[in-house]
PDB file of C-alpha atoms and ligand atoms in Angstrom:
ATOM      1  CA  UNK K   1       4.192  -4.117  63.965  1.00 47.00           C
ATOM      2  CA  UNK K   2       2.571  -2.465  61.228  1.00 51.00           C
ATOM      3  CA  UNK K   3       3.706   1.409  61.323  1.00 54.00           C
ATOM      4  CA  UNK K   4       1.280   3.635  62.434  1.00 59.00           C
ATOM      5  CA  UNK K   5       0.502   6.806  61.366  1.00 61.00           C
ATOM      6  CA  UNK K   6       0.551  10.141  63.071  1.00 57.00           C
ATOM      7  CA  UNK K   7      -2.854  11.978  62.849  1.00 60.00           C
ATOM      8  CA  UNK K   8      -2.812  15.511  61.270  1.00 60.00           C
ATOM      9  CA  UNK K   9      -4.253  18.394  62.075  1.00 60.00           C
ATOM     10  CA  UNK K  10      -6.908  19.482  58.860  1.00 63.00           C
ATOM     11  CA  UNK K  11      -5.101  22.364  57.444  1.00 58.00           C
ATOM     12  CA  UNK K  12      -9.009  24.900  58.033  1.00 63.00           C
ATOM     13  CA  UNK K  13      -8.610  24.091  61.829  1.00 65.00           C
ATOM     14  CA  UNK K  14      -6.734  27.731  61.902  1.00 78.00           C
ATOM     15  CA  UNK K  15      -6.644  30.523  59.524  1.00 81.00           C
ATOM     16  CA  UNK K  16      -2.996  30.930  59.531  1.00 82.00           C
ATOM     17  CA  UNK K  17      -2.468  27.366  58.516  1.00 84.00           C
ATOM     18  CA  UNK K  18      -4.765  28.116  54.862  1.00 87.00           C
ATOM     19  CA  UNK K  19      -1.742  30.153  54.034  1.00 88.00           C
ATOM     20  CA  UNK K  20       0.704  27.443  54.944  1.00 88.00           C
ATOM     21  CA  UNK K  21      -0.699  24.995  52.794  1.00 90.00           C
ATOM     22  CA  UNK K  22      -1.482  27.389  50.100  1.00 91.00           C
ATOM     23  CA  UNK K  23       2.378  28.360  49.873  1.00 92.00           C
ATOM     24  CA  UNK K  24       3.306  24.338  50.675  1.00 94.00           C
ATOM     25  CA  UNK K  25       1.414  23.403  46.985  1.00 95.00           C
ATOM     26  CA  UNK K  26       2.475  26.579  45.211  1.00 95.00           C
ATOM     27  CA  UNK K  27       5.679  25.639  45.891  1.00 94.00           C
ATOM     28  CA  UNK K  28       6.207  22.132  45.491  1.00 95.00           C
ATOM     29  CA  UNK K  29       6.843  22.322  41.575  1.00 96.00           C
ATOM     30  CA  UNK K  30      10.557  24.504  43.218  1.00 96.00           C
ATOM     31  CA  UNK K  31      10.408  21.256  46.140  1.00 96.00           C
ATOM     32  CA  UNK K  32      10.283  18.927  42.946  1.00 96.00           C
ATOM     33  CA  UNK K  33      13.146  20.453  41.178  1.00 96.00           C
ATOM     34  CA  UNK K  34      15.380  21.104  44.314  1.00 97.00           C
ATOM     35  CA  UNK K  35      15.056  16.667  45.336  1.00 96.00           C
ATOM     36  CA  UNK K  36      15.896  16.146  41.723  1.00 96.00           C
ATOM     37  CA  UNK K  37      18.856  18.186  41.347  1.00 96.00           C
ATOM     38  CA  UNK K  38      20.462  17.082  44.347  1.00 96.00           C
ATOM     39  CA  UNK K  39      19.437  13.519  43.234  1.00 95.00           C
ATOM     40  CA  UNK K  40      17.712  12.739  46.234  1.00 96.00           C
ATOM     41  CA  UNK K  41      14.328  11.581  46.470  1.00 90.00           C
ATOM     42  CA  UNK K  42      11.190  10.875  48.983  1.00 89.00           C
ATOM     43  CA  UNK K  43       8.811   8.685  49.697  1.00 90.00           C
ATOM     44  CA  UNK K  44       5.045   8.726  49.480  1.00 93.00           C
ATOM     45  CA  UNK K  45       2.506  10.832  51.604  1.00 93.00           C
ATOM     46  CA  UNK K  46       5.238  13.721  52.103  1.00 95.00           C
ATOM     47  CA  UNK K  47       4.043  17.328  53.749  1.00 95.00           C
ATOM     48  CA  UNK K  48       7.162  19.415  52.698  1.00 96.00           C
ATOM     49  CA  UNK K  49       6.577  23.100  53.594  1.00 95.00           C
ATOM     50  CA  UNK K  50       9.578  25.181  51.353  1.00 95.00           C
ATOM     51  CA  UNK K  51      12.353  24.165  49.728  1.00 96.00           C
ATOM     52  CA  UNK K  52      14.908  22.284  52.160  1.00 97.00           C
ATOM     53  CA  UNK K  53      18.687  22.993  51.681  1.00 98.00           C
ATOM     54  CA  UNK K  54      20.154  19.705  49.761  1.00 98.00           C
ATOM     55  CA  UNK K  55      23.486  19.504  49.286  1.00 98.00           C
ATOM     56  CA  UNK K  56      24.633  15.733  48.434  1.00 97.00           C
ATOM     57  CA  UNK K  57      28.481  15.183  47.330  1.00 96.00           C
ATOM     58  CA  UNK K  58      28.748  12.211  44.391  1.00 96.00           C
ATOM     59  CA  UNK K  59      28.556   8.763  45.297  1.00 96.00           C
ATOM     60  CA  UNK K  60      26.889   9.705  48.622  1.00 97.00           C
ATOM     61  CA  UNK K  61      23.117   8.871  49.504  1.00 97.00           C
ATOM     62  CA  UNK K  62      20.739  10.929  51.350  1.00 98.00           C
ATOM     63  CA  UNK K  63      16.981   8.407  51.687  1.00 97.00           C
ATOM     64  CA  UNK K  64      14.256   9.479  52.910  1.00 97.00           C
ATOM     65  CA  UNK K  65      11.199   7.276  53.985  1.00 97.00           C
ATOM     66  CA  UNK K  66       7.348   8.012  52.753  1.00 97.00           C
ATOM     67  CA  UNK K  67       5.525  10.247  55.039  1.00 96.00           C
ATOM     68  CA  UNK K  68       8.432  12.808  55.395  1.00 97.00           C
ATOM     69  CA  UNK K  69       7.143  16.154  56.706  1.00 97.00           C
ATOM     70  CA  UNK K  70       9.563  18.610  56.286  1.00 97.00           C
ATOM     71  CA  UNK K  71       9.208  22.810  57.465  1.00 96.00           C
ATOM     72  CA  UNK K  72      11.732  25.235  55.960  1.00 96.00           C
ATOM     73  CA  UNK K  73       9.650  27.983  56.531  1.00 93.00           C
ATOM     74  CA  UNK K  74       9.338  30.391  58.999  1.00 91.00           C
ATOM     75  CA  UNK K  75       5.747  30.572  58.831  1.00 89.00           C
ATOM     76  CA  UNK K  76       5.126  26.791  59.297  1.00 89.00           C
ATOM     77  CA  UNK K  77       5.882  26.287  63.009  1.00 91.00           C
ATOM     78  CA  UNK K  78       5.414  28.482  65.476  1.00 89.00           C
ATOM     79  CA  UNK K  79       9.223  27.969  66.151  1.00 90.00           C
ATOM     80  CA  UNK K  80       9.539  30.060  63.306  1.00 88.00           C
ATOM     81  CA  UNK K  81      12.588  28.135  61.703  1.00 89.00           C
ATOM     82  CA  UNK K  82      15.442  30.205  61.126  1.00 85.00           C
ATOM     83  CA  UNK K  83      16.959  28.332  58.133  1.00 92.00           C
ATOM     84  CA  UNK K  84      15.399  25.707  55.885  1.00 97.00           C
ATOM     85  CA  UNK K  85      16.585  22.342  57.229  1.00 98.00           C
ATOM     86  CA  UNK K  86      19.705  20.851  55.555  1.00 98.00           C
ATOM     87  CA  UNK K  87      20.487  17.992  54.504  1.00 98.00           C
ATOM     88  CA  UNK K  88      24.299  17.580  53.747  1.00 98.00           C
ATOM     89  CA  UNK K  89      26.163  15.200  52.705  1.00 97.00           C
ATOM     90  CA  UNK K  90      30.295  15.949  52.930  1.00 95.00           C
ATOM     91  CA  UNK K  91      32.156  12.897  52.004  1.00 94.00           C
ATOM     92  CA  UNK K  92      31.926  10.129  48.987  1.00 96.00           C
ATOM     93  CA  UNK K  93      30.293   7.199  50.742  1.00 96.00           C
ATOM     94  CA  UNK K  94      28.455   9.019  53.047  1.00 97.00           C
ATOM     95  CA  UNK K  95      25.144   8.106  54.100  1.00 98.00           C
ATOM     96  CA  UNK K  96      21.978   9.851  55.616  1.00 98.00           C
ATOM     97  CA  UNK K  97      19.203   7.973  56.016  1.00 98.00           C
ATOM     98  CA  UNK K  98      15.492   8.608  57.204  1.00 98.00           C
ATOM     99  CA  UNK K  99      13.285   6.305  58.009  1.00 98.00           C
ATOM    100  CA  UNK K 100       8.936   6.396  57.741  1.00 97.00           C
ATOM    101  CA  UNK K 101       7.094   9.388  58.860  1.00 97.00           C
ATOM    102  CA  UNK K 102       9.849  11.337  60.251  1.00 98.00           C
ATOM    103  CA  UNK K 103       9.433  15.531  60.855  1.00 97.00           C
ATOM    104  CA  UNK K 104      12.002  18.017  60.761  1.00 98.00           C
ATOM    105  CA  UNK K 105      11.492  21.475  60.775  1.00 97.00           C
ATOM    106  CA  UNK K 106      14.550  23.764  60.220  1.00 97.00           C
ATOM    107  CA  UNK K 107      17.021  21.180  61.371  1.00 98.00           C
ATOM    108  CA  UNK K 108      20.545  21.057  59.666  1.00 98.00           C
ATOM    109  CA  UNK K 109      21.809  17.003  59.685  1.00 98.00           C
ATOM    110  CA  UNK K 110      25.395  16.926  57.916  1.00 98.00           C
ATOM    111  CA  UNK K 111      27.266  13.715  57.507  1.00 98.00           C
ATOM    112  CA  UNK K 112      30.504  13.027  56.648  1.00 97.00           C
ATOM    113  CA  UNK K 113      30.354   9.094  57.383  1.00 98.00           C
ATOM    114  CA  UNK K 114      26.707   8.194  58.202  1.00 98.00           C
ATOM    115  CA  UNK K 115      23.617   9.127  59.981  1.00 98.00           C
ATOM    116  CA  UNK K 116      20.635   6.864  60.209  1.00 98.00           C
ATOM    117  CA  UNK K 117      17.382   8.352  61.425  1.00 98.00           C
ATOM    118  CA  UNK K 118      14.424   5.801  62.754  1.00 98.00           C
ATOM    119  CA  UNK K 119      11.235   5.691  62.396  1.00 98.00           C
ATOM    120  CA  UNK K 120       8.459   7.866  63.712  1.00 97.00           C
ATOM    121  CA  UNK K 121      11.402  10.509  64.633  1.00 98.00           C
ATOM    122  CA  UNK K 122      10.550  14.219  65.281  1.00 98.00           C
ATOM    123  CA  UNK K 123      13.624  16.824  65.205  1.00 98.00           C
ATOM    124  CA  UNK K 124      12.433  20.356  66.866  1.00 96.00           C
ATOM    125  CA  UNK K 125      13.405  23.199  65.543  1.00 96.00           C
ATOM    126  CA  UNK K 126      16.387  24.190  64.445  1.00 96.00           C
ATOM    127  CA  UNK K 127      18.010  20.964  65.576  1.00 98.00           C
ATOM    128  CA  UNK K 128      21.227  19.958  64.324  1.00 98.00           C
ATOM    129  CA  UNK K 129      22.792  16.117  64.013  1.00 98.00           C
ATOM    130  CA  UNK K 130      26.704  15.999  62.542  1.00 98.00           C
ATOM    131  CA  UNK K 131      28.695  13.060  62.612  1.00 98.00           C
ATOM    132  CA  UNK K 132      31.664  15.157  62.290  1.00 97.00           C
ATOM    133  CA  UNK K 133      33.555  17.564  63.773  1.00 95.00           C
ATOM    134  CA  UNK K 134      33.947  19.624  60.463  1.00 93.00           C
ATOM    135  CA  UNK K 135      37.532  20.759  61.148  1.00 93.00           C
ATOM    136  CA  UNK K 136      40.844  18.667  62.713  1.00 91.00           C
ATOM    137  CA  UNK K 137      41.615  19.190  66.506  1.00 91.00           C
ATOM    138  CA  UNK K 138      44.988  20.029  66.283  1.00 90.00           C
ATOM    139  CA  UNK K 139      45.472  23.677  64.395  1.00 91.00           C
ATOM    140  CA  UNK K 140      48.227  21.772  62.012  1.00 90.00           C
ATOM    141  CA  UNK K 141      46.059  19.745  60.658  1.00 89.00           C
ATOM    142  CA  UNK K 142      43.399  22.176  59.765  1.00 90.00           C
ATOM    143  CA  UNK K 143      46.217  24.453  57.840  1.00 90.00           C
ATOM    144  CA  UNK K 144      46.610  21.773  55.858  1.00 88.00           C
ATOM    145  CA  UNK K 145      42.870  20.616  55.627  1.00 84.00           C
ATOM    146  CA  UNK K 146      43.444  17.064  56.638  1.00 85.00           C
ATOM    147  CA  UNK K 147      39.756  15.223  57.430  1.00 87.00           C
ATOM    148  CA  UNK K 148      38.604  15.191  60.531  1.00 89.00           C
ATOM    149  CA  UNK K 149      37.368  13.143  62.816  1.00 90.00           C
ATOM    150  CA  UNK K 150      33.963  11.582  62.059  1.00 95.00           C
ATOM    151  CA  UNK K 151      31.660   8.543  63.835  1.00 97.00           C
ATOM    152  CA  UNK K 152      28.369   7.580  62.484  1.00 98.00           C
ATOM    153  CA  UNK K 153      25.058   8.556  64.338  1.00 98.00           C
ATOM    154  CA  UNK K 154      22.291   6.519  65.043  1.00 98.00           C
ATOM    155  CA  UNK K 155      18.896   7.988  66.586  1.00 98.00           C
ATOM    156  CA  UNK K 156      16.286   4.880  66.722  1.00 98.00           C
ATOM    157  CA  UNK K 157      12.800   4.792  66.572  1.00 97.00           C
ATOM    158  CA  UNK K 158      10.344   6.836  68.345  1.00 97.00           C
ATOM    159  CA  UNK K 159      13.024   9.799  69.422  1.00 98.00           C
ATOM    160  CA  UNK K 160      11.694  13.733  69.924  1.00 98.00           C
ATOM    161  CA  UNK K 161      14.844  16.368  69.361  1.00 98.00           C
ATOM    162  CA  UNK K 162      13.640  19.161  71.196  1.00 98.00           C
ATOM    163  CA  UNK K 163      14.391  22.727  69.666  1.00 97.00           C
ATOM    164  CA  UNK K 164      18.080  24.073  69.236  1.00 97.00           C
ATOM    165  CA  UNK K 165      19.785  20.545  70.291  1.00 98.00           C
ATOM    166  CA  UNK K 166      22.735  19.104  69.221  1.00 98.00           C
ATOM    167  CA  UNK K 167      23.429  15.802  68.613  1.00 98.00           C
ATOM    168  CA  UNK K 168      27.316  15.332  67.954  1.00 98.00           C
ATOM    169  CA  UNK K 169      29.235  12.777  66.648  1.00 98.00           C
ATOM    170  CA  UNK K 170      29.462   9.532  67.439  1.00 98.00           C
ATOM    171  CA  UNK K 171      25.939   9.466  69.511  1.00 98.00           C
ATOM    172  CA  UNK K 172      23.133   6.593  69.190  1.00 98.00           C
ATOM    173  CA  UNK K 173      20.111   7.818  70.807  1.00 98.00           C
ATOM    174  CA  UNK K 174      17.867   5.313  72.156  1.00 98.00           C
ATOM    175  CA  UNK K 175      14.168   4.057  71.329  1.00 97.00           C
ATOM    176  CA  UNK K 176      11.392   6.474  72.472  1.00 97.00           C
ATOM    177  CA  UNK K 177      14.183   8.544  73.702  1.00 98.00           C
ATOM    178  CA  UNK K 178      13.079  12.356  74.645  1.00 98.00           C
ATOM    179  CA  UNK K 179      16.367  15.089  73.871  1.00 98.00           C
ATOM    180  CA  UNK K 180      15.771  18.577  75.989  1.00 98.00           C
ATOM    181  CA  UNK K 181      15.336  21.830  74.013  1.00 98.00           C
ATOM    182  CA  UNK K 182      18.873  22.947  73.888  1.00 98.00           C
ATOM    183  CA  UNK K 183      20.948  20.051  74.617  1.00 98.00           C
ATOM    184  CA  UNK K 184      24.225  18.939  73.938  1.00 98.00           C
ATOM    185  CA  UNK K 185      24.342  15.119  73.474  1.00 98.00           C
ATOM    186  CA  UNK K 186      28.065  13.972  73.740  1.00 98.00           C
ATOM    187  CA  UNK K 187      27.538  10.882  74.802  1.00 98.00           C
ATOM    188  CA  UNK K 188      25.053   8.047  74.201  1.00 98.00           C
ATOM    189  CA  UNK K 189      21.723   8.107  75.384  1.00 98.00           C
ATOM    190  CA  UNK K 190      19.701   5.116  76.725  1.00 98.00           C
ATOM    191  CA  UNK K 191      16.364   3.886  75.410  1.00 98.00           C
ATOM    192  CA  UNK K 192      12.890   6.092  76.447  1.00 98.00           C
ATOM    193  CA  UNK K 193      15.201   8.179  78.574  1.00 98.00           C
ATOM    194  CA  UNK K 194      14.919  12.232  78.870  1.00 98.00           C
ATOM    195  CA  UNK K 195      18.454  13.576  78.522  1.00 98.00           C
ATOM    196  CA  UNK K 196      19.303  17.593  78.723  1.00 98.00           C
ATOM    197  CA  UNK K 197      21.552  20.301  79.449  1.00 98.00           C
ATOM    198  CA  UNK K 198      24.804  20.557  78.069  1.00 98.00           C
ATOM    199  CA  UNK K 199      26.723  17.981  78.121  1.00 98.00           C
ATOM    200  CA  UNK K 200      23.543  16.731  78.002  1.00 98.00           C
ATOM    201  CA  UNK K 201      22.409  13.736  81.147  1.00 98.00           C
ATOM    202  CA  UNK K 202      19.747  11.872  81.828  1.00 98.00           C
ATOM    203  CA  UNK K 203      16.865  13.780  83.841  1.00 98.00           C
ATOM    204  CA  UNK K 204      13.696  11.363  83.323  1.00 98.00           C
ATOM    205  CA  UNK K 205      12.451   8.647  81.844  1.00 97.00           C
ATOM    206  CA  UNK K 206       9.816   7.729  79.169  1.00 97.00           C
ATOM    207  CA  UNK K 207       6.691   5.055  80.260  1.00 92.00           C
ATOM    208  CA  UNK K 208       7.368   2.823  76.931  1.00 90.00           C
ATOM    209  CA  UNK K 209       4.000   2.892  76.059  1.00 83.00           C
ATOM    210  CA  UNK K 210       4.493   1.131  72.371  1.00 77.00           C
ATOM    211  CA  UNK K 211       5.618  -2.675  71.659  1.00 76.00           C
ATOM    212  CA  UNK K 212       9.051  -3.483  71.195  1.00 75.00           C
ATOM    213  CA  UNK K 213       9.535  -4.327  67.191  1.00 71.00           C
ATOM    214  CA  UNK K 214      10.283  -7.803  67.857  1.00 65.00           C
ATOM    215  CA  UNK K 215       6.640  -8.690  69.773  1.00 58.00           C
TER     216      UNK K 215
HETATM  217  C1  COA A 301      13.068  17.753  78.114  1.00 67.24           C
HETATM  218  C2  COA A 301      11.612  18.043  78.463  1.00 67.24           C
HETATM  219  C3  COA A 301      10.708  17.288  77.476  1.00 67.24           C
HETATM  220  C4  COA A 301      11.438  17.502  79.867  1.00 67.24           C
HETATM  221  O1  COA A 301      10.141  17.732  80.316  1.00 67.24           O
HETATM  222  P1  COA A 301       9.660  17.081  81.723  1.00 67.24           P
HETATM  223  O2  COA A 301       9.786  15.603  81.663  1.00 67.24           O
HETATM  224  O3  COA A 301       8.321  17.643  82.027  1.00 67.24           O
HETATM  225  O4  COA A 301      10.800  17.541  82.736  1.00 67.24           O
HETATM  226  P2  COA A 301      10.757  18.597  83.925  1.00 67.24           P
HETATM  227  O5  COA A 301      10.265  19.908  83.464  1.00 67.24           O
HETATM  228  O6  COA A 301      10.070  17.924  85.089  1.00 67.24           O
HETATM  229  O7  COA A 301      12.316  18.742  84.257  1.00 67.24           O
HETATM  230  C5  COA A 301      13.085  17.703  84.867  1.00 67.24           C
HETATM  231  C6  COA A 301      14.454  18.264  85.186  1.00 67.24           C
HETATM  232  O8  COA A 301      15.156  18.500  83.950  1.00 67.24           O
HETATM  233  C7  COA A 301      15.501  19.888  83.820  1.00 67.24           C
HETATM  234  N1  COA A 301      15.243  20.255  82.420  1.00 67.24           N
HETATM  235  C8  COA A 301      14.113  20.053  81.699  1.00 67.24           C
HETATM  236  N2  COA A 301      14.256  20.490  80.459  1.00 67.24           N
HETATM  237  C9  COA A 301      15.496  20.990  80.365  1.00 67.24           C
HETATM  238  C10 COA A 301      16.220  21.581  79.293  1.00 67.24           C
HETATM  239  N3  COA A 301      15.684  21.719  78.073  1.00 67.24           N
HETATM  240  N4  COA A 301      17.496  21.971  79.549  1.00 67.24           N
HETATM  241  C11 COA A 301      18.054  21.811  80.774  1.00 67.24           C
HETATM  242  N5  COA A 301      17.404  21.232  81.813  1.00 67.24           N
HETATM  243  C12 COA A 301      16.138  20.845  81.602  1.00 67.24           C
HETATM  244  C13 COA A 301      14.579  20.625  84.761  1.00 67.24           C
HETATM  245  O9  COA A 301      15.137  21.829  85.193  1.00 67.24           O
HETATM  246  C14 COA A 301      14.433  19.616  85.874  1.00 67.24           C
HETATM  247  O10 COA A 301      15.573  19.655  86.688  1.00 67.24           O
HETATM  248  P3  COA A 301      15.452  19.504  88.311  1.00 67.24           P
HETATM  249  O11 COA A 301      14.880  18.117  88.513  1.00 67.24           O
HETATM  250  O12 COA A 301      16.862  19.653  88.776  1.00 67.24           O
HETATM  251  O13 COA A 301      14.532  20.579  88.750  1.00 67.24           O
HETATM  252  C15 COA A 301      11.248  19.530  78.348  1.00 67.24           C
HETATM  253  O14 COA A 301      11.785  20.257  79.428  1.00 67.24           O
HETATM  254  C16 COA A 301      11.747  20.196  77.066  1.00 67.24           C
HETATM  255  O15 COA A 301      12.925  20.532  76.880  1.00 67.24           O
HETATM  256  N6  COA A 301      10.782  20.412  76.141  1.00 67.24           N
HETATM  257  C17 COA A 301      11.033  21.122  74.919  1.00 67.24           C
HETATM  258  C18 COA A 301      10.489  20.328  73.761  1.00 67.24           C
HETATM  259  C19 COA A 301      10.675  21.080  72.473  1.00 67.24           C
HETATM  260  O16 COA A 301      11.730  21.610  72.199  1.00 67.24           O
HETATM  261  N7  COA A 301       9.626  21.109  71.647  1.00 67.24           N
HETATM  262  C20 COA A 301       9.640  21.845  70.405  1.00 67.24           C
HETATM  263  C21 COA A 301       9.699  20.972  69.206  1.00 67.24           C
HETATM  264  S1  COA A 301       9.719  21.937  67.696  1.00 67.24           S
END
């Protein structure tokens, strides 16, 4: 299926969003230079509103599909991000990886094995995906900084991240897939299913109004 693209809103259809794009070009030239410091770069068609937060160890990857919309602002969502989304990368070998017209605004997504983000994927404000639990379990271990625990994350296709969740290690969150504001996804969550709460569980479903990839 070819990939279709989202329709935006003309940046004159509100006066408030003249400033956002004014700010968004003045300050691509600092966008520029922050995605080629890090080494990381994006695709084509890109909306990136303020500098994200990059932060990519050696001989890791963070790729990022064309049409990547990014808001680091507070200004550009009514959300009012409270951070500029992050992109980290903690380990050598680690991978984050974003597929075609994906939008994250103030979202933090650290990896310390690998994350792989869908297509068509939209992560609400101040969302947060980690693969890792940052610091051992057992206090021992974290005196002497041994690694801890980490398990790749997969969110497919067609998923919304509703505001302030979490998505925590280990977690593959199915096709067309909706995730509450504030949830806490511990476990996996099936295809075009609504999950929230915390631990988040399943509370709807989604009518799977696209064709599968394969017909
Ligand atoms: C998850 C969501 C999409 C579900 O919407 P919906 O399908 O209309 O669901 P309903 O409002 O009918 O709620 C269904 C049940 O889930 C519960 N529920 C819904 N959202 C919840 C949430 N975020 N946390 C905890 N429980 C929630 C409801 O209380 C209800 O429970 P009940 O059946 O026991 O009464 C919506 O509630 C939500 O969280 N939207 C926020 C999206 C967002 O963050 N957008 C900003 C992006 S920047």
């Amino acid at each position: 299926m070819r990939a279709q693209r989202r329709p935006r809103r003309g940046m004159f259809e509100a006066p408030f969003k003249v400033r956002n794009h004014v700010e968004r070009i003045l300050g691509l030239p600092w966008v520029r230079f922050t995605f080629l410091v890090a080494g990381v770069r994006f695709g084509r068609r890109f909306r990136i509103f303020g500098a994200p937060i990059l932060q990519r160890v050696a001989n890791s990857e963070i790729l990022f599909g064309d049409g990547l919309e990014l808001r680091s602002t507070p200004r550009s969502n009514p959300l009012a991000p409270r951070s500029p989304c992050v992109f980290a990368t903690r380990e050598a070998g680690a991978v984050i990886r974003v597929g075609v017209d994906c939008g994250f605004s103030g979202a933090a997504i650290v990896a310390a094995s690998r994350i792989e983000i869908g297509d068509r994927v939209m992560v609400g404000s101040n969302a947060t995906i980690v693969d890792t639990d940052f610091h051992p379990l057992s206090p021992l271990a974290r005196r002497t900084h041994a690694r801890p625990v980490a398990r790749p994350v997969r969110i497919e296709d067609d998923v919304f991240i509703g505001t302030q969740a979490m998505i925590l290690k280990g977690v593959t969150v199915g096709r067309g897939a909706v995730v509450g504001a504030g949830a806490v996804v511990t476990r996996d969550v099936p295809p075009f299913t609504i999950v929230a709460g915390n631990p988040a569980r399943v509370v709807g479903e989604v009518e799977p109004d696209v064709p599968s990839p394969a017909s």
